[in-house]
Amino acid sequence: MTTTQHQEQRTDDELRSLAEQAGRDLEDASALEILQWTAATFGKRFCVTSSMEDAVVAHLASRAMPGVDVVFLDTGYHFPETIGTRDAVEAVMNVNVLTLTPRQTVAEQDAEYGPRLHDRDPDLCCKLRKVTPLEEGLAPYAAWATGLRRDDSPTRANTPVVGWDEKRRKVKVSPIARWTQEDVDAYVAEHGVLTNPLLMDGYGSVGCAPCTRRLLEGEDARAGRWAGNAKTECGIHG
Ligand code: SF4
């Protein structure tokens, strides 16, 4: 029996214990070591999610498991630069990019809920265009990796490197949780990793166009997301 077959027979409680133990054991491990553990433990039942802000975690994961699935949510509201980054990642990296789309197009959503739902009820818009499609897209996997970092924002300060995602009942891996922006920049420079061109154009974090603006002097990287609104997370991670 392979390790992966063995994992498929584990119950949610066993997977939760496995994740919590791995979170403790791998706290000081490198990002690559964390992803090597993930690949060895879950095999093809592991994917990376990417917003195409950069391809750092996808690059790391492709070193741990060449051809790894990279899941991208196309909300219909992305900047052209984000779609271009997705296309470039697909073209040059040893990964399998899977693009998820919401059940409704933007036009269909506008017809049912009225235009610019993102201005009136961003939580509902994110649920329809991000949270639900991701939940459906992650169904085949037992574990998913994200690019969350503890220094992104106060709400992410306690992110474990491996944890249990109670909402989706999956193992959630954040291999660069302990990294700083300097670590990311150094990895990008060393490996020539693709990044979204908007990061060179005043944006600190890149999400949907209607809900993302350039940073002002001294703001933290995610301050340009849902600016003017108390919302700080789309519901995928918070
Ligand atoms: Fe809608 Fe904005 Fe959420 Fe994108 S980030 S799904 S446009 S509310």
Short mmCIF file of C-alpha atoms and ligand atoms in Angstrom, two decimals:
data_model
loop_
_atom_site.label_atom_id
_atom_site.label_comp_id
_atom_site.label_asym_id
_atom_site.label_seq_id
_atom_site.Cartn_x
_atom_site.Cartn_y
_atom_site.Cartn_z
CA MET A 1 0.00 0.00 0.00
CA THR A 2 1.39 3.40 -0.93
CA THR A 3 1.42 6.30 1.49
CA THR A 4 -1.21 8.08 -0.61
CA GLN A 5 -3.57 5.11 -0.62
CA HIS A 6 -3.13 4.92 3.10
CA GLN A 7 -4.08 8.62 3.52
CA GLU A 8 -7.25 8.12 1.46
CA GLN A 9 -8.48 5.69 4.08
CA ARG A 10 -7.99 8.09 6.96
CA THR A 11 -10.98 9.65 8.65
CA ASP A 12 -11.34 13.42 9.09
CA ASP A 13 -10.32 13.06 12.74
CA GLU A 14 -7.17 11.20 11.74
CA LEU A 15 -6.38 13.79 9.06
CA ARG A 16 -6.87 16.59 11.60
CA SER A 17 -4.46 14.91 14.03
CA LEU A 18 -1.97 14.33 11.21
CA ALA A 19 -2.17 18.01 10.21
CA GLU A 20 -1.78 19.30 13.74
CA GLN A 21 1.19 17.02 14.42
CA ALA A 22 2.81 18.02 11.12
CA GLY A 23 2.26 21.69 11.98
CA ARG A 24 4.30 21.18 15.15
CA ASP A 25 6.94 18.94 13.57
CA LEU A 26 7.47 21.14 10.48
CA GLU A 27 7.35 24.56 12.16
CA ASP A 28 11.09 25.01 11.62
CA ALA A 29 11.32 23.15 8.30
CA SER A 30 12.02 24.96 5.04
CA ALA A 31 9.16 25.71 2.64
CA LEU A 32 10.47 23.07 0.25
CA GLU A 33 10.67 20.46 3.03
CA ILE A 34 7.07 21.24 4.03
CA LEU A 35 5.92 20.72 0.44
CA GLN A 36 8.00 17.55 0.08
CA TRP A 37 6.20 16.17 3.14
CA THR A 38 2.86 17.19 1.61
CA ALA A 39 3.65 15.59 -1.76
CA ALA A 40 4.89 12.37 -0.11
CA THR A 41 1.84 12.19 2.15
CA PHE A 42 -0.95 13.10 -0.29
CA GLY A 43 0.44 12.64 -3.82
CA LYS A 44 -2.14 13.65 -6.45
CA ARG A 45 -4.67 14.45 -3.73
CA PHE A 46 -2.73 17.65 -3.07
CA CYS A 47 -3.02 20.95 -4.97
CA VAL A 48 -1.78 24.52 -4.75
CA THR A 49 -4.17 27.44 -4.95
CA SER A 50 -2.82 30.62 -6.52
CA SER A 51 -4.27 34.09 -6.99
CA MET A 52 -1.50 34.71 -9.55
CA GLU A 53 -0.09 37.54 -7.49
CA ASP A 54 3.13 35.60 -7.87
CA ALA A 55 4.06 32.00 -8.61
CA VAL A 56 6.33 31.41 -5.60
CA VAL A 57 4.35 28.60 -3.94
CA ALA A 58 3.54 27.02 -7.31
CA HIS A 59 7.26 27.07 -8.12
CA LEU A 60 8.20 25.52 -4.77
CA ALA A 61 5.47 22.88 -5.14
CA SER A 62 6.62 22.00 -8.65
CA ARG A 63 10.05 21.25 -7.21
CA ALA A 64 8.48 18.96 -4.62
CA MET A 65 6.02 17.38 -7.07
CA PRO A 66 6.56 18.15 -10.80
CA GLY A 67 3.24 18.58 -12.61
CA VAL A 68 1.39 19.51 -9.40
CA ASP A 69 -2.15 20.87 -9.84
CA VAL A 70 -2.32 24.67 -9.46
CA VAL A 71 -5.88 25.85 -8.93
CA PHE A 72 -6.75 29.40 -10.04
CA LEU A 73 -10.13 31.03 -9.43
CA ASP A 74 -11.19 33.16 -12.39
CA THR A 75 -13.79 35.40 -10.77
CA GLY A 76 -14.50 37.28 -14.00
CA TYR A 77 -13.24 40.45 -12.31
CA HIS A 78 -9.48 39.96 -12.62
CA PHE A 79 -7.05 42.48 -14.05
CA PRO A 80 -5.73 41.49 -17.50
CA GLU A 81 -2.27 41.30 -15.89
CA THR A 82 -3.50 38.55 -13.56
CA ILE A 83 -4.88 36.46 -16.43
CA GLY A 84 -1.58 37.06 -18.27
CA THR A 85 0.36 35.81 -15.25
CA ARG A 86 -1.82 32.69 -15.14
CA ASP A 87 -1.16 32.06 -18.85
CA ALA A 88 2.59 32.55 -18.41
CA VAL A 89 2.70 30.17 -15.43
CA GLU A 90 0.87 27.56 -17.49
CA ALA A 91 3.28 28.04 -20.40
CA VAL A 92 6.62 27.96 -18.63
CA MET A 93 6.27 26.05 -15.37
CA ASN A 94 6.05 22.31 -14.75
CA VAL A 95 2.56 22.55 -13.23
CA ASN A 96 -0.98 21.68 -14.27
CA VAL A 97 -3.06 24.89 -14.10
CA LEU A 98 -6.77 24.33 -13.43
CA THR A 99 -9.01 27.38 -13.82
CA LEU A 100 -12.21 27.39 -11.76
CA THR A 101 -15.11 29.65 -12.66
CA PRO A 102 -18.22 30.65 -10.69
CA ARG A 103 -21.58 29.14 -11.63
CA GLN A 104 -22.73 32.49 -13.04
CA THR A 105 -20.94 34.88 -15.38
CA VAL A 106 -20.72 38.49 -14.20
CA ALA A 107 -23.61 39.35 -16.56
CA GLU A 108 -25.77 36.56 -15.11
CA GLN A 109 -24.96 37.65 -11.57
CA ASP A 110 -25.80 41.27 -12.46
CA ALA A 111 -29.14 40.14 -13.89
CA GLU A 112 -30.05 38.24 -10.72
CA TYR A 113 -28.55 40.48 -8.00
CA GLY A 114 -28.16 43.83 -9.75
CA PRO A 115 -24.94 45.41 -11.02
CA ARG A 116 -21.88 46.04 -8.86
CA LEU A 117 -22.80 43.57 -6.12
CA HIS A 118 -19.17 43.96 -4.97
CA ASP A 119 -19.96 47.52 -3.85
CA ARG A 120 -23.23 46.66 -2.09
CA ASP A 121 -22.56 43.24 -0.60
CA PRO A 122 -18.94 42.15 -1.10
CA ASP A 123 -19.37 39.17 1.24
CA LEU A 124 -22.10 37.75 -0.99
CA CYS A 125 -20.12 38.56 -4.14
CA CYS A 126 -17.04 36.76 -2.72
CA LYS A 127 -19.19 33.82 -1.66
CA LEU A 128 -20.65 33.46 -5.15
CA ARG A 129 -17.44 34.10 -7.08
CA LYS A 130 -14.72 32.72 -4.80
CA VAL A 131 -15.74 30.71 -1.75
CA THR A 132 -18.30 28.37 -3.35
CA PRO A 133 -16.32 27.68 -6.55
CA LEU A 134 -13.21 26.94 -4.50
CA GLU A 135 -15.09 24.59 -2.19
CA GLU A 136 -16.37 22.71 -5.21
CA GLY A 137 -12.95 22.76 -6.92
CA LEU A 138 -11.13 21.43 -3.86
CA ALA A 139 -13.48 18.47 -3.46
CA PRO A 140 -11.09 15.91 -5.06
CA TYR A 141 -8.18 16.90 -2.83
CA ALA A 142 -7.25 15.99 0.75
CA ALA A 143 -4.74 18.83 1.13
CA TRP A 144 -4.22 22.27 -0.38
CA ALA A 145 -1.32 24.70 -0.21
CA THR A 146 -1.65 28.46 -0.03
CA GLY A 147 0.70 31.44 -0.06
CA LEU A 148 -0.50 32.82 3.29
CA ARG A 149 2.17 34.59 5.34
CA ARG A 150 2.05 35.59 8.99
CA ASP A 151 3.25 39.08 8.14
CA ASP A 152 0.47 39.66 5.56
CA SER A 153 -1.83 41.15 8.19
CA PRO A 154 -2.70 40.76 11.91
CA THR A 155 -5.46 38.28 11.01
CA ARG A 156 -2.86 35.92 9.55
CA ALA A 157 -0.26 36.22 12.35
CA ASN A 158 -0.96 32.74 13.75
CA THR A 159 -1.10 30.83 10.45
CA PRO A 160 0.33 27.31 11.00
CA VAL A 161 2.67 25.87 8.36
CA VAL A 162 0.36 22.82 8.32
CA GLY A 163 -3.10 22.98 9.86
CA TRP A 164 -6.63 21.68 9.64
CA ASP A 165 -9.17 23.58 7.54
CA GLU A 166 -12.32 22.86 9.51
CA LYS A 167 -14.60 24.60 7.01
CA ARG A 168 -13.53 22.36 4.12
CA ARG A 169 -12.31 19.43 6.24
CA LYS A 170 -8.95 19.34 4.50
CA VAL A 171 -5.31 19.70 5.43
CA LYS A 172 -4.21 23.27 4.72
CA VAL A 173 -0.52 23.87 4.07
CA SER A 174 1.09 27.30 4.21
CA PRO A 175 4.72 26.58 3.39
CA ILE A 176 5.81 30.23 3.35
CA ALA A 177 3.89 31.22 6.50
CA ARG A 178 7.14 32.19 8.24
CA TRP A 179 8.54 34.11 5.25
CA THR A 180 8.89 37.87 5.05
CA GLN A 181 8.54 39.98 1.91
CA GLU A 182 12.34 39.99 1.75
CA ASP A 183 12.34 36.17 1.67
CA VAL A 184 9.80 36.22 -1.17
CA ASP A 185 11.81 38.80 -3.12
CA ALA A 186 15.00 36.78 -2.65
CA TYR A 187 13.31 33.57 -3.88
CA VAL A 188 11.82 35.36 -6.90
CA ALA A 189 15.23 36.81 -7.78
CA GLU A 190 17.12 33.53 -7.26
CA HIS A 191 14.75 31.37 -9.31
CA GLY A 192 13.40 33.92 -11.81
CA VAL A 193 9.84 33.25 -10.62
CA LEU A 194 6.95 34.90 -12.46
CA THR A 195 5.20 37.72 -10.62
CA ASN A 196 2.15 39.80 -11.44
CA PRO A 197 3.33 43.02 -13.16
CA LEU A 198 0.93 45.02 -10.96
CA LEU A 199 3.28 44.43 -8.00
CA MET A 200 5.73 46.71 -9.83
CA ASP A 201 2.99 49.29 -10.35
CA GLY A 202 2.09 50.27 -6.79
CA TYR A 203 -0.11 47.34 -5.78
CA GLY A 204 0.84 45.45 -2.60
CA SER A 205 -1.67 42.63 -3.07
CA VAL A 206 -3.64 41.76 -6.19
CA GLY A 207 -7.27 40.66 -6.13
CA CYS A 208 -10.34 41.47 -8.22
CA ALA A 209 -10.07 44.81 -10.03
CA PRO A 210 -13.14 46.48 -8.46
CA CYS A 211 -11.88 45.69 -4.94
CA THR A 212 -8.16 46.43 -5.29
CA ARG A 213 -6.30 49.74 -5.34
CA ARG A 214 -2.71 50.85 -5.19
CA LEU A 215 -1.11 51.25 -1.76
CA LEU A 216 -0.63 54.58 -0.09
CA GLU A 217 2.65 55.48 1.63
CA GLY A 218 3.22 53.32 4.73
CA GLU A 219 0.24 50.97 4.27
CA ASP A 220 0.61 47.22 4.82
CA ALA A 221 0.50 45.02 1.74
CA ARG A 222 -3.18 44.08 1.98
CA ALA A 223 -4.49 47.59 2.74
CA GLY A 224 -5.40 48.05 -0.93
CA ARG A 225 -7.95 45.21 -0.77
CA TRP A 226 -11.59 46.24 -0.09
CA ALA A 227 -10.27 49.69 0.92
CA GLY A 228 -12.87 51.76 2.75
CA ASN A 229 -14.64 48.58 3.86
CA ALA A 230 -14.08 46.66 7.12
CA LYS A 231 -13.71 43.50 5.05
CA THR A 232 -10.15 42.10 5.07
CA GLU A 233 -10.61 38.54 3.80
CA CYS A 234 -12.71 37.10 0.98
CA GLY A 235 -13.91 34.18 3.12
CA ILE A 236 -11.50 31.63 1.69
CA HIS A 237 -9.01 32.05 4.53
CA GLY A 238 -10.99 33.82 7.22
FE1 SF4 B 1 -16.60 40.25 -5.82
FE2 SF4 B 1 -14.71 41.97 -5.00
FE3 SF4 B 1 -14.97 39.54 -3.85
FE4 SF4 B 1 -14.00 39.78 -6.32
S1 SF4 B 1 -13.04 40.53 -4.41
S2 SF4 B 1 -15.48 38.30 -5.66
S3 SF4 B 1 -15.27 41.51 -7.14
S4 SF4 B 1 -16.45 41.28 -3.79
#
